[in-house]
Amino acid sequence: MEAQTTLPPRRRIRALHTASTITVYQAYAPALGLAAARDGRFPAAWKRERMTWIKPSFLWMMYRSGWGTKEGQETVLAVEIRRDGFDWALEHACLSHYDREVHGEPGDWKRELKRAPARVQWDPERDLHLRALPYRSLQLGLVGEAVRRYADEWIVDVRDVTPLAHRVRDLARGGQLASAQALLPEERVYPGPE
């Protein structure tokens, strides 16, 4: 009998979370990122009128920011936010791309996208070498009301995790995968809203 490999569901939110908070990741230039970590909130220079993307997957953030080395993404932040806020964003979100099975007609999707304060995007999860895995992780884009709520109401804590990012990267590149894995945040399935 042939052994079967069980893959996780193709789309699932995996995150470091407690009963009341969930941790998401973002990366910024040091002037903005270090100020946010120091003050526990985003500084005045943070642009509220722009869409901001939050990522519950640490390794996906490492892929996106190049382990915190890409220009303008040198400071990796772990932003702990209230779960009720994150759940509100999910409940008010629209897919970032058109899906006939979900939206029917393209015009329906465009109207929903225009009014939605959040966007759901599913991107390939990453391994310690930042290679794509066969299942996807959530990115959540916040705009308008959701950006304001995120910045002013949901944030519980902001931490600079750039040293952790560099340590995990160095261990992975050095072939010490078990040690690198042991340092990763414990991301479990997030039981968000229906």
Coordinates of C-alpha atoms in Angstrom, one line a residue:
M1 CA 0.0 0.0 0.0
E2 CA 1.3 3.4 -1.0
A3 CA 1.7 6.0 1.7
Q4 CA -0.3 9.1 1.2
T5 CA 0.9 12.6 1.9
T6 CA -1.8 14.8 3.4
L7 CA -1.5 18.5 2.4
P8 CA -3.1 21.2 4.4
P9 CA -6.2 22.8 2.8
R10 CA -5.2 25.1 -0.1
R11 CA -6.4 28.3 1.7
R12 CA -6.2 28.7 5.4
I13 CA -5.3 31.5 7.8
R14 CA -2.3 30.5 9.9
A15 CA -1.2 33.0 12.5
L16 CA 0.3 33.6 15.9
H17 CA -2.8 34.3 18.0
T18 CA -4.2 34.4 21.5
A19 CA -7.8 34.4 22.7
S20 CA -7.9 38.2 22.1
T21 CA -5.1 39.1 19.6
I22 CA -3.6 38.1 16.3
T23 CA -0.1 39.0 15.1
V24 CA 0.4 40.3 11.6
Y25 CA 3.6 41.5 9.9
Q26 CA 4.6 44.5 7.9
A27 CA 8.0 45.9 6.8
Y28 CA 8.9 49.5 6.5
A29 CA 11.9 51.8 6.1
P30 CA 13.7 52.2 9.5
A31 CA 12.6 55.8 10.0
L32 CA 9.0 54.7 10.0
G33 CA 9.3 51.1 11.4
L34 CA 11.6 51.9 14.3
A35 CA 9.4 54.8 15.4
A36 CA 6.3 52.5 15.3
A37 CA 8.1 49.9 17.4
R38 CA 9.3 52.5 19.9
D39 CA 5.9 54.3 20.3
G40 CA 3.6 51.3 19.8
R41 CA 1.7 53.0 17.0
F42 CA 2.4 54.4 13.6
P43 CA 4.0 57.8 13.4
A44 CA 2.4 60.8 11.6
A45 CA 4.5 60.1 8.5
W46 CA 2.5 56.8 8.0
K47 CA 0.1 57.4 5.2
R48 CA -3.5 56.6 6.3
E49 CA -4.9 57.4 2.8
R50 CA -3.0 54.5 1.2
M51 CA -3.9 50.8 1.3
T52 CA -1.8 48.9 3.8
W53 CA -1.3 45.1 3.6
I54 CA -1.0 43.0 6.7
K55 CA 0.3 39.4 6.6
P56 CA -0.3 36.8 9.4
S57 CA 2.5 34.6 7.9
F58 CA 6.0 35.4 9.2
L59 CA 7.7 33.5 6.3
W60 CA 5.5 35.1 3.7
M61 CA 6.6 38.5 5.1
M62 CA 10.2 37.3 4.9
Y63 CA 9.7 36.4 1.2
R64 CA 8.1 39.8 0.5
S65 CA 10.7 41.8 2.4
G66 CA 13.8 39.7 1.5
W67 CA 14.3 38.9 5.1
G68 CA 14.1 42.6 5.9
T69 CA 16.7 43.7 3.3
K70 CA 14.7 45.2 0.4
E71 CA 14.8 48.9 0.1
G72 CA 12.1 50.5 2.2
Q73 CA 11.4 47.2 4.0
E74 CA 14.5 47.0 6.3
T75 CA 12.5 47.0 9.5
V76 CA 10.1 44.1 10.0
L77 CA 7.3 44.7 12.4
A78 CA 5.2 42.2 14.3
V79 CA 1.9 44.1 14.9
E80 CA -0.3 42.5 17.5
I81 CA -3.9 43.6 16.9
R82 CA -7.3 42.8 18.4
R83 CA -9.0 39.7 17.0
D84 CA -12.3 41.5 16.8
G85 CA -10.7 44.1 14.6
F86 CA -9.1 41.5 12.3
D87 CA -12.4 39.6 12.2
W88 CA -14.3 42.8 11.3
A89 CA -11.8 43.3 8.4
L90 CA -12.4 39.7 7.2
E91 CA -16.2 40.1 7.4
H92 CA -16.1 43.3 5.3
A93 CA -13.5 42.1 2.8
C94 CA -13.7 41.5 -0.9
L95 CA -11.4 39.2 -2.9
S96 CA -8.7 41.2 -4.6
H97 CA -9.3 39.4 -7.9
Y98 CA -12.5 38.5 -9.8
D99 CA -13.8 34.9 -9.2
R100 CA -16.8 33.9 -11.3
E101 CA -18.0 31.4 -8.7
V102 CA -18.0 34.1 -5.9
H103 CA -19.0 37.2 -7.8
G104 CA -21.1 36.3 -10.8
E105 CA -20.5 39.1 -13.2
P106 CA -17.3 41.2 -13.3
G107 CA -19.3 44.4 -12.7
D108 CA -20.6 42.9 -9.4
W109 CA -17.1 42.3 -8.2
K110 CA -15.9 45.8 -9.2
R111 CA -18.8 47.4 -7.3
E112 CA -18.0 45.2 -4.2
L113 CA -14.3 46.0 -4.5
K114 CA -14.9 49.7 -4.6
R115 CA -17.0 49.8 -1.4
A116 CA -15.1 47.1 0.6
P117 CA -12.7 48.5 3.3
A118 CA -10.6 45.3 3.0
R119 CA -9.2 43.0 0.3
V120 CA -8.4 39.3 0.7
Q121 CA -5.5 37.9 -1.4
W122 CA -4.2 34.4 -1.2
D123 CA -0.5 33.9 -2.0
P124 CA 1.7 30.8 -1.8
E125 CA 3.0 30.1 1.7
R126 CA 6.8 29.9 1.9
D127 CA 9.3 27.5 3.5
L128 CA 12.6 28.4 5.2
H129 CA 14.3 28.8 1.8
L130 CA 11.4 31.1 0.8
R131 CA 10.3 28.6 -1.9
A132 CA 6.6 28.4 -2.6
L133 CA 4.6 25.7 -0.9
P134 CA 1.5 24.1 -2.4
Y135 CA -0.9 26.0 -0.2
R136 CA -1.7 29.6 0.3
S137 CA -1.5 32.2 3.1
L138 CA -3.6 35.3 3.6
Q139 CA -2.7 38.9 2.8
L140 CA -5.2 41.4 4.0
G141 CA -5.3 44.8 2.3
L142 CA -6.8 47.6 4.4
V143 CA -8.2 50.8 3.0
G144 CA -10.3 53.8 4.2
E145 CA -12.2 52.9 7.3
A146 CA -10.2 49.7 7.9
V147 CA -6.9 51.6 7.8
R148 CA -8.2 54.1 10.4
R149 CA -9.5 51.3 12.7
Y150 CA -6.2 49.4 12.3
A151 CA -4.1 52.3 13.3
D152 CA -6.3 53.9 15.9
E153 CA -8.3 51.0 17.5
W154 CA -6.9 47.6 16.9
I155 CA -3.2 47.8 17.7
V156 CA -2.2 46.3 21.0
D157 CA 1.6 46.1 20.5
V158 CA 4.3 46.8 17.8
R159 CA 7.6 45.0 18.0
D160 CA 10.7 45.2 15.8
V161 CA 11.4 41.6 14.8
T162 CA 14.2 42.4 12.3
P163 CA 16.9 40.7 14.4
L164 CA 14.7 37.6 14.5
A165 CA 14.3 37.7 10.8
H166 CA 18.0 37.9 10.2
R167 CA 18.7 35.1 12.7
V168 CA 16.2 32.7 11.1
R169 CA 17.7 33.6 7.7
D170 CA 21.2 33.0 8.8
L171 CA 20.4 29.6 10.3
A172 CA 18.4 28.5 7.3
R173 CA 21.1 29.5 4.9
G174 CA 23.7 27.7 7.1
G175 CA 21.6 24.5 6.8
Q176 CA 20.5 24.6 10.4
L177 CA 16.8 24.1 9.5
A178 CA 15.7 22.6 12.8
S179 CA 17.2 25.6 14.8
A180 CA 15.7 28.1 12.3
Q181 CA 12.3 26.3 12.6
A182 CA 12.4 26.5 16.4
L183 CA 12.7 30.3 16.3
L184 CA 9.6 30.8 14.1
P185 CA 6.5 32.2 15.6
E186 CA 4.0 29.4 16.4
E187 CA 1.4 29.9 13.7
R188 CA -1.7 27.9 14.2
V189 CA -4.9 27.7 12.2
Y190 CA -6.9 30.9 12.9
P191 CA -10.5 30.2 13.6
G192 CA -11.8 33.5 12.2
P193 CA -15.4 34.4 11.4
E194 CA -17.4 32.2 9.0

